[in-house]
Short mmCIF file of C-alpha atoms in Angstrom, two decimals:
data_model
loop_
_atom_site.label_atom_id
_atom_site.label_comp_id
_atom_site.label_asym_id
_atom_site.label_seq_id
_atom_site.Cartn_x
_atom_site.Cartn_y
_atom_site.Cartn_z
CA MET A 1393 24.62 -3.09 -11.67
CA SER A 1394 26.23 -5.43 -9.18
CA LYS A 1395 28.57 -8.27 -10.11
CA ASN A 1396 26.04 -11.07 -9.91
CA GLN A 1397 22.47 -9.83 -10.49
CA ALA A 1398 20.30 -7.34 -12.34
CA GLU A 1399 18.40 -6.05 -9.29
CA ILE A 1400 19.77 -2.93 -7.57
CA PRO A 1401 19.18 -3.15 -3.80
CA PHE A 1402 18.65 -0.04 -1.71
CA THR A 1403 22.20 0.34 -0.39
CA GLU A 1404 23.69 0.03 -3.86
CA LEU A 1405 21.28 2.66 -5.20
CA VAL A 1406 22.39 5.04 -2.45
CA GLU A 1407 26.10 4.35 -3.03
CA ARG A 1408 25.91 4.75 -6.79
CA ALA A 1409 23.87 7.94 -6.52
CA SER A 1410 26.40 9.32 -4.04
CA GLU A 1411 29.31 8.53 -6.36
CA LEU A 1412 27.70 9.90 -9.53
CA ALA A 1413 26.58 13.10 -7.77
CA ARG A 1414 29.99 13.42 -6.06
CA GLU A 1415 28.35 13.76 -2.64
CA ARG A 1416 30.23 13.47 0.65
CA VAL A 1417 29.88 10.32 2.73
CA ASP A 1418 28.51 12.33 5.67
CA VAL A 1419 25.35 13.24 3.69
CA ARG A 1420 24.43 9.62 3.02
CA GLY A 1421 21.28 10.03 5.15
CA LYS A 1422 20.04 12.74 2.78
CA ILE A 1423 20.61 10.47 -0.19
CA ARG A 1424 18.76 7.59 1.45
CA GLY A 1425 15.80 9.93 1.94
CA ILE A 1426 15.87 11.09 -1.69
CA VAL A 1427 16.08 7.52 -3.01
CA ASN A 1428 13.15 6.42 -0.85
CA ASP A 1429 11.09 9.49 -1.78
CA PHE A 1430 11.47 8.80 -5.48
CA TYR A 1431 10.71 5.12 -5.00
CA VAL A 1432 7.69 5.49 -2.70
CA ARG A 1433 6.10 8.64 -4.15
CA GLU A 1434 7.33 9.32 -7.67
CA ILE A 1435 7.39 5.86 -9.25
CA PRO A 1436 3.77 4.93 -8.27
CA ARG A 1437 2.32 8.11 -9.74
CA LYS A 1438 4.15 7.87 -13.07
CA ALA A 1439 1.68 5.23 -14.32
CA ASP A 1440 -0.84 2.60 -13.25
CA TRP A 1441 1.78 -0.16 -13.05
CA ASN A 1442 0.34 -3.66 -13.26
CA PHE A 1443 2.98 -5.05 -10.89
CA LEU A 1444 1.54 -2.84 -8.12
CA MET A 1445 -1.98 -4.21 -8.48
CA ALA A 1446 -3.31 -6.38 -5.68
CA GLN A 1447 -6.61 -7.86 -4.50
CA SER A 1448 -8.36 -8.09 -1.17
CA THR A 1449 -11.88 -8.34 0.21
CA VAL A 1450 -14.07 -6.26 2.48
CA THR A 1451 -16.90 -7.96 4.41
CA THR A 1452 -19.96 -5.87 5.20
CA VAL A 1453 -22.04 -5.97 8.38
CA ALA A 1454 -25.78 -6.63 8.30
CA GLU A 1455 -28.10 -3.86 9.45
CA TYR A 1456 -29.74 -4.22 12.87
CA THR A 1457 -33.49 -3.47 13.18
CA VAL A 1458 -34.69 -5.44 16.23
CA GLY A 1459 -37.36 -3.82 18.43
CA SER A 1460 -37.90 -0.07 18.72
CA VAL A 1461 -36.25 3.08 20.06
CA THR A 1462 -37.31 6.03 22.21
CA ALA A 1463 -35.60 9.43 22.58
CA ASN A 1464 -36.39 13.06 23.38
CA THR A 1465 -35.67 15.88 20.99
CA GLY A 1466 -32.36 17.58 21.80
CA ALA A 1467 -31.15 14.52 23.75
CA THR A 1468 -28.09 12.41 22.98
CA THR A 1469 -29.42 9.23 24.60
CA LEU A 1470 -31.34 6.46 22.83
CA THR A 1471 -33.35 3.93 24.80
CA PHE A 1472 -34.21 0.70 23.01
CA SER A 1473 -36.89 -1.84 23.80
CA SER A 1474 -35.97 -4.79 26.00
CA ASP A 1475 -35.50 -7.19 23.07
CA VAL A 1476 -32.63 -5.10 21.67
CA VAL A 1477 -29.00 -6.04 22.35
CA ILE A 1478 -26.56 -3.17 21.75
CA THR A 1479 -22.92 -4.29 21.64
CA SER A 1480 -19.61 -2.48 21.59
CA ALA A 1481 -19.20 -3.50 17.93
CA MET A 1482 -21.97 -1.01 17.08
CA VAL A 1483 -19.99 2.00 18.28
CA GLY A 1484 -19.25 4.13 15.20
CA ARG A 1485 -22.21 2.85 13.19
CA LEU A 1486 -25.03 5.10 11.97
CA VAL A 1487 -28.67 5.12 13.13
CA LYS A 1488 -31.65 6.10 11.00
CA ILE A 1489 -34.91 6.53 12.96
CA SER A 1490 -38.21 6.34 11.13
CA GLY A 1491 -40.01 9.67 11.02
CA ASN A 1492 -36.75 11.59 11.61
CA ASP A 1493 -34.83 13.07 8.71
CA TYR A 1494 -31.34 12.91 10.23
CA LEU A 1495 -28.56 10.37 10.58
CA TYR A 1496 -26.88 9.83 13.96
CA ARG A 1497 -23.62 8.14 14.90
CA ILE A 1498 -23.42 5.82 17.92
CA ASN A 1499 -20.77 7.34 20.13
CA ALA A 1500 -20.95 4.93 23.06
CA MET A 1501 -23.14 2.16 24.41
CA SER A 1502 -25.07 2.21 27.69
CA GLY A 1503 -25.73 -1.33 28.85
CA THR A 1504 -27.34 -3.55 26.23
CA THR A 1505 -30.44 -1.41 25.53
CA GLY A 1506 -29.01 2.10 25.46
CA ALA A 1507 -26.63 4.23 23.41
CA THR A 1508 -25.38 7.80 23.20
CA ILE A 1509 -25.30 9.49 19.81
CA VAL A 1510 -23.98 12.52 17.98
CA PRO A 1511 -25.47 14.91 17.06
CA PRO A 1512 -28.44 15.28 19.43
CA ILE A 1513 -31.93 14.29 18.23
CA SER A 1514 -33.14 16.97 15.82
CA GLY A 1515 -36.63 18.16 15.08
CA ASP A 1516 -39.48 19.27 17.31
CA GLN A 1517 -40.98 15.84 18.01
CA ASN A 1518 -39.88 13.24 20.56
CA VAL A 1519 -39.26 9.73 19.32
CA SER A 1520 -41.53 7.15 20.91
CA SER A 1521 -41.21 3.42 20.18
CA ALA A 1522 -40.14 4.09 16.62
CA THR A 1523 -38.60 1.62 14.25
CA TYR A 1524 -34.99 2.22 13.32
CA SER A 1525 -31.99 0.89 11.41
CA ILE A 1526 -28.40 0.62 12.65
CA PHE A 1527 -26.01 0.12 9.76
CA GLN A 1528 -22.30 0.30 8.91
CA PRO A 1529 -21.38 2.16 5.72
CA PHE A 1530 -17.64 2.56 6.52
CA TYR A 1531 -15.02 -0.19 6.15
CA PRO A 1532 -11.20 -0.15 6.41
CA LEU A 1533 -9.29 -1.25 3.34
CA ALA A 1534 -5.96 -3.11 3.23
CA ALA A 1535 -3.13 -1.44 5.14
CA ASP A 1536 -1.09 -1.11 1.93
CA PHE A 1537 -3.97 0.38 -0.10
CA ASP A 1538 -2.97 3.38 -2.24
CA ARG A 1539 -5.82 3.89 -4.73
CA PHE A 1540 -8.42 2.15 -6.86
CA PRO A 1541 -7.87 1.57 -10.58
CA LYS A 1542 -9.56 4.03 -12.89
CA ASN A 1543 -13.38 3.67 -12.92
CA GLY A 1544 -13.45 1.74 -9.67
CA GLY A 1545 -12.06 -1.33 -8.02
CA LEU A 1546 -14.83 -2.66 -5.76
CA VAL A 1547 -16.46 -5.73 -7.30
CA ASN A 1548 -19.92 -7.19 -6.63
CA TYR A 1549 -20.70 -10.70 -7.83
CA GLN A 1550 -24.17 -10.86 -9.35
CA GLY A 1551 -24.79 -14.49 -10.15
CA SER A 1552 -21.79 -15.54 -12.22
CA ALA A 1553 -20.98 -12.02 -13.43
CA GLU A 1554 -18.84 -9.28 -11.93
CA GLU A 1555 -20.26 -5.81 -11.51
CA ILE A 1556 -17.98 -2.86 -10.76
CA ILE A 1557 -19.21 -0.59 -7.97
CA PRO A 1558 -17.86 2.75 -9.21
CA GLU A 1559 -15.95 5.20 -7.05
CA LYS A 1560 -17.75 8.57 -7.03
CA ALA A 1561 -16.24 12.01 -6.68
CA TYR A 1562 -17.37 14.26 -3.83
CA GLN A 1563 -19.45 16.43 -6.16
CA ASP A 1564 -21.48 13.43 -7.35
CA TRP A 1565 -21.80 11.61 -4.03
CA ALA A 1566 -24.86 13.38 -2.61
CA LEU A 1567 -26.87 13.52 -5.85
CA ASP A 1568 -28.63 10.19 -5.23
CA TYR A 1569 -27.54 9.42 -1.66
CA SER A 1570 -29.71 6.95 0.23
CA ALA A 1571 -29.68 5.97 3.92
CA THR A 1572 -31.84 2.90 3.32
CA PRO A 1573 -29.69 -0.28 3.41
CA VAL A 1574 -29.82 -2.56 0.38
CA GLU A 1575 -28.25 -5.90 -0.52
CA ASN A 1576 -26.18 -4.44 -3.37
CA PRO A 1577 -24.63 -0.98 -2.93
CA THR A 1578 -24.30 0.93 -6.20
CA LYS A 1579 -21.43 3.34 -5.50
CA CYS A 1580 -18.54 3.94 -3.17
CA ARG A 1581 -16.01 6.57 -2.15
CA LEU A 1582 -12.84 6.86 -0.11
CA TYR A 1583 -13.52 8.60 3.18
CA GLY A 1584 -10.46 9.48 5.24
CA TYR A 1585 -8.56 7.10 7.52
CA ASP A 1586 -9.25 5.11 10.66
CA THR A 1587 -7.13 5.26 13.82
CA ALA A 1588 -4.86 2.49 12.46
CA GLY A 1589 -4.07 4.58 9.39
CA SER A 1590 -6.09 2.41 6.98
CA THR A 1591 -8.10 4.08 4.22
CA LEU A 1592 -11.85 4.01 4.88
CA LEU A 1593 -14.34 2.99 2.20
CA GLU A 1594 -17.94 4.22 2.31
CA MET A 1595 -20.65 2.31 0.44
CA ASN A 1596 -23.99 3.70 -0.65
CA PRO A 1597 -26.72 2.73 -0.25
CA PRO A 1598 -25.33 1.17 2.92
CA PRO A 1599 -25.14 -2.65 2.96
CA LYS A 1600 -28.11 -4.54 4.33
CA ILE A 1601 -26.58 -8.01 4.73
CA ASP A 1602 -23.30 -9.70 5.58
CA LYS A 1603 -21.47 -10.03 2.29
CA SER A 1604 -17.90 -10.10 0.99
CA PHE A 1605 -16.86 -7.77 -1.82
CA ARG A 1606 -13.60 -8.21 -3.70
CA TYR A 1607 -11.63 -5.15 -4.64
CA ASP A 1608 -8.62 -4.45 -6.84
CA TYR A 1609 -6.20 -1.74 -5.83
CA PHE A 1610 -2.72 -0.32 -6.32
CA LEU A 1611 -0.23 -1.02 -3.54
CA ARG A 1612 1.28 1.67 -1.37
CA LEU A 1613 5.01 1.05 -1.44
CA SER A 1614 6.96 0.99 1.84
CA PRO A 1615 10.34 2.71 2.24
CA MET A 1616 13.42 0.53 1.81
CA ARG A 1617 15.79 0.06 4.73
CA GLU A 1618 19.08 -1.56 5.65
CA THR A 1619 20.76 -3.13 8.66
CA THR A 1620 24.49 -3.47 9.34
CA ALA A 1621 24.71 -4.17 13.08
CA GLY A 1622 27.42 -6.56 14.30
CA PHE A 1623 29.57 -8.99 12.29
CA VAL A 1624 28.95 -12.19 10.33
CA ASN A 1625 30.59 -15.50 9.51
CA VAL A 1626 29.92 -17.32 6.23
CA SER A 1627 31.55 -20.54 5.08
CA ALA A 1628 32.90 -20.90 1.56
CA ALA A 1629 30.12 -22.07 -0.79
CA GLY A 1630 27.76 -22.14 2.19
CA THR A 1631 24.23 -20.78 2.46
CA THR A 1632 24.07 -20.17 6.23
CA VAL A 1633 25.03 -16.76 7.62
CA THR A 1634 25.83 -16.66 11.33
CA GLY A 1635 25.79 -13.32 13.12
CA SER A 1636 27.61 -12.25 16.27
CA ALA A 1637 25.42 -13.09 19.26
CA GLY A 1638 23.61 -10.16 20.78
CA THR A 1639 24.64 -7.62 18.12
CA THR A 1640 23.26 -8.66 14.72
CA ARG A 1641 19.58 -7.95 14.12
CA PHE A 1642 18.60 -10.18 11.22
CA THR A 1643 14.92 -10.08 12.18
CA GLU A 1644 14.85 -6.43 11.09
CA ALA A 1645 15.00 -7.84 7.56
CA THR A 1646 12.47 -9.99 5.75
CA THR A 1647 12.78 -12.93 3.39
CA GLY A 1648 13.47 -11.61 -0.10
CA ASP A 1649 15.92 -8.98 1.18
CA TYR A 1650 19.55 -9.04 0.01
CA PHE A 1651 22.82 -9.74 1.84
CA ARG A 1652 26.40 -8.80 0.99
CA VAL A 1653 29.80 -8.77 2.68
CA ASP A 1654 31.05 -5.21 2.37
CA ALA A 1655 34.74 -6.14 2.03
CA LEU A 1656 33.99 -8.05 -1.17
CA GLY A 1657 32.66 -4.98 -2.97
CA LYS A 1658 30.42 -1.97 -2.65
CA SER A 1659 28.33 0.12 -5.05
CA GLY A 1660 28.48 -1.41 -8.55
CA ASP A 1661 31.02 -4.00 -7.34
CA SER A 1662 28.62 -5.46 -4.77
CA GLU A 1663 27.90 -9.19 -4.62
CA TRP A 1664 24.33 -9.63 -3.42
CA TYR A 1665 22.67 -12.84 -2.20
CA ARG A 1666 18.91 -13.17 -1.75
CA ILE A 1667 17.71 -14.23 1.72
CA ILE A 1668 15.17 -17.06 1.73
CA ALA A 1669 14.85 -17.73 5.48
CA ILE A 1670 15.54 -15.90 8.76
CA THR A 1671 15.77 -18.14 11.81
CA ASN A 1672 16.53 -15.50 14.42
CA ASN A 1673 18.68 -12.40 14.99
CA SER A 1674 21.90 -14.32 14.40
CA SER A 1675 21.05 -16.89 11.72
CA LEU A 1676 19.71 -16.68 8.19
CA THR A 1677 19.80 -18.68 4.95
CA LEU A 1678 20.82 -17.51 1.48
CA GLN A 1679 19.12 -18.63 -1.73
CA THR A 1680 22.40 -19.35 -3.51
CA ALA A 1681 25.79 -20.51 -2.27
CA PHE A 1682 28.22 -17.89 -1.05
CA GLY A 1683 31.54 -17.32 -2.84
CA LEU A 1684 34.49 -19.69 -2.98
CA SER A 1685 36.12 -17.96 0.00
CA GLY A 1686 34.39 -17.72 3.37
CA VAL A 1687 34.57 -14.76 5.75
CA THR A 1688 34.94 -14.41 9.51
CA SER A 1689 33.85 -11.45 11.67
CA ALA A 1690 33.05 -9.46 8.54
CA ASN A 1691 31.08 -6.25 8.11
CA TYR A 1692 27.95 -6.77 6.05
CA THR A 1693 24.81 -5.09 4.75
CA ILE A 1694 21.27 -6.44 4.54
CA CYS A 1695 18.79 -4.32 2.63
CA ARG A 1696 15.64 -4.46 0.61
CA ALA A 1697 15.44 -4.19 -3.16
CA PRO A 1698 12.73 -2.08 -4.81
CA TYR A 1699 9.43 -3.97 -5.09
CA ILE A 1700 9.25 -3.26 -8.80
CA PRO A 1701 10.65 -5.05 -11.89
CA TYR A 1702 14.43 -4.83 -12.12
CA LYS A 1703 14.17 -3.01 -15.47
CA LEU A 1704 12.73 -0.03 -13.60
CA HIS A 1705 15.37 0.02 -10.85
CA PRO A 1706 17.58 2.45 -12.85
CA ALA A 1707 14.68 4.92 -12.84
CA ILE A 1708 15.12 5.30 -9.09
CA LEU A 1709 18.83 5.96 -9.58
CA TYR A 1710 18.36 8.56 -12.33
CA GLY A 1711 15.40 10.21 -10.61
CA SER A 1712 17.41 10.53 -7.40
CA LEU A 1713 20.38 11.95 -9.30
CA LEU A 1714 18.19 14.67 -10.80
CA GLN A 1715 17.39 15.92 -7.31
CA LEU A 1716 20.98 15.63 -6.11
CA VAL A 1717 22.62 17.53 -8.99
CA ALA A 1718 19.87 20.11 -9.55
CA ASP A 1719 21.67 22.71 -7.41
CA GLN A 1720 25.16 21.86 -8.70
CA ASP A 1721 24.86 23.14 -12.27
CA ASP A 1722 25.97 19.66 -13.29
CA PRO A 1723 26.18 19.19 -17.09
CA MET A 1724 25.03 15.58 -16.58
CA TYR A 1725 21.57 16.78 -15.46
CA VAL A 1726 20.22 16.65 -19.02
CA ALA A 1727 21.68 13.19 -19.58
CA TYR A 1728 20.17 11.85 -16.34
CA ASN A 1729 16.82 13.35 -17.29
CA MET A 1730 16.93 11.66 -20.69
CA LYS A 1731 17.89 8.30 -19.15
CA LEU A 1732 15.03 8.57 -16.65
CA ALA A 1733 12.56 9.28 -19.46
CA GLU A 1734 13.94 6.34 -21.46
CA VAL A 1735 13.62 3.86 -18.58
CA LEU A 1736 10.08 5.03 -17.73
CA SER A 1737 9.01 4.93 -21.39
CA ASP A 1738 10.31 1.39 -21.82
CA GLY A 1739 8.67 0.37 -18.55
CA LYS A 1740 5.29 1.75 -19.55
CA ARG A 1741 5.31 -0.39 -22.70
CA LEU A 1742 5.71 -3.50 -20.54
CA TYR A 1743 4.14 -2.84 -17.17
CA THR A 1744 1.16 -0.51 -17.44
CA SER A 1745 -2.33 -1.73 -16.62
CA ARG A 1746 -4.04 0.32 -19.33
CA ILE A 1747 -4.82 -2.00 -22.24
CA TYR A 1748 -4.70 0.79 -24.82
CA SER A 1749 -1.17 1.83 -23.77
CA GLN A 1750 0.41 -1.60 -23.83
CA ASP A 1751 2.71 -2.70 -26.60
CA ILE A 1752 3.49 -6.29 -25.59
CA HIS A 1753 4.40 -8.64 -28.40
CA HIS A 1754 4.40 -11.92 -26.48
CA LEU A 1755 3.67 -13.20 -22.98
CA GLY A 1756 7.35 -13.40 -22.12
CA GLU A 1757 7.39 -9.60 -21.90
CA GLU A 1758 4.62 -9.54 -19.30
CA TYR A 1759 6.01 -9.14 -15.76
CA ARG A 1760 3.38 -11.20 -13.94
CA TYR A 1761 3.68 -14.00 -16.50
CA ARG A 1762 7.39 -14.38 -15.83
CA TYR A 1763 7.09 -14.27 -12.06
#
């Protein structure tokens, strides 16, 4: 680890992996990719880590049933009665027409009393002044959503009690499907992505009223990155870092990232300082005072640390090393594999969300209690 902290920021992980695998400096981009792949993809699927659990809410939209609708069989145009107000917000919602066995999606609006649908009206009977229901069963989840906990994550409050709305597999979804909106949906499923890349949730039966539902989920980790543009000045024992005007790009970082001066040590000799504020591209504030000697026009690195407990940071190092030395017939492969298994095993005893797999002796061992 570095000289002054237990966390292993991204750049240090890459440097240490490069040294241990005896890789050339010119393949550092490959190593950064391997480190990020193990962090973003491998670590989350090793267990249901409690430090990756988060909460959010999804607010449903009430069904719309005002007036009546008329349409001809085979047509894609719906004409509503004059008391109906169709808005652009209804594009993408589903329509169920009484007396017709099919569901239709609103593809576009036509004024305030008309809409085009897909697919065309089915059946051999025209629709004349029929009642209908426009409802929204699909809702985007948080941008960093990865998956629900086992047995569901969507929560419905019934009085003072919580009721889990279970996530259903595809094979079970259609068994008791209903297109009649209700106040309390009884099941849900994940249904692709919207144009913003957010996971879509489908509720069934579709919601009838405006209501907020809480949901628990596991975070989707974002790749770590670094910035090194320009030069910096830091006073001895100071907390303000000043970058060279027009060249440093501090706003590429975020608060909580780590800063070091490269000349004072790299890899395991790094001295990292946590960033607590970023004023602009050329000014930021450190959480703790810099060293006893200041620097002028120095090269630096700002990077993110893994968003996982520091005790699991070595797992990223050992997992990356396994990929780097796999084609080198390196005798250390077995040792790295054993160290990875050891770190993951220890981590699962502390940080898994499954009650039956925890072995925590006191609250001080629980990650979320400490932080």
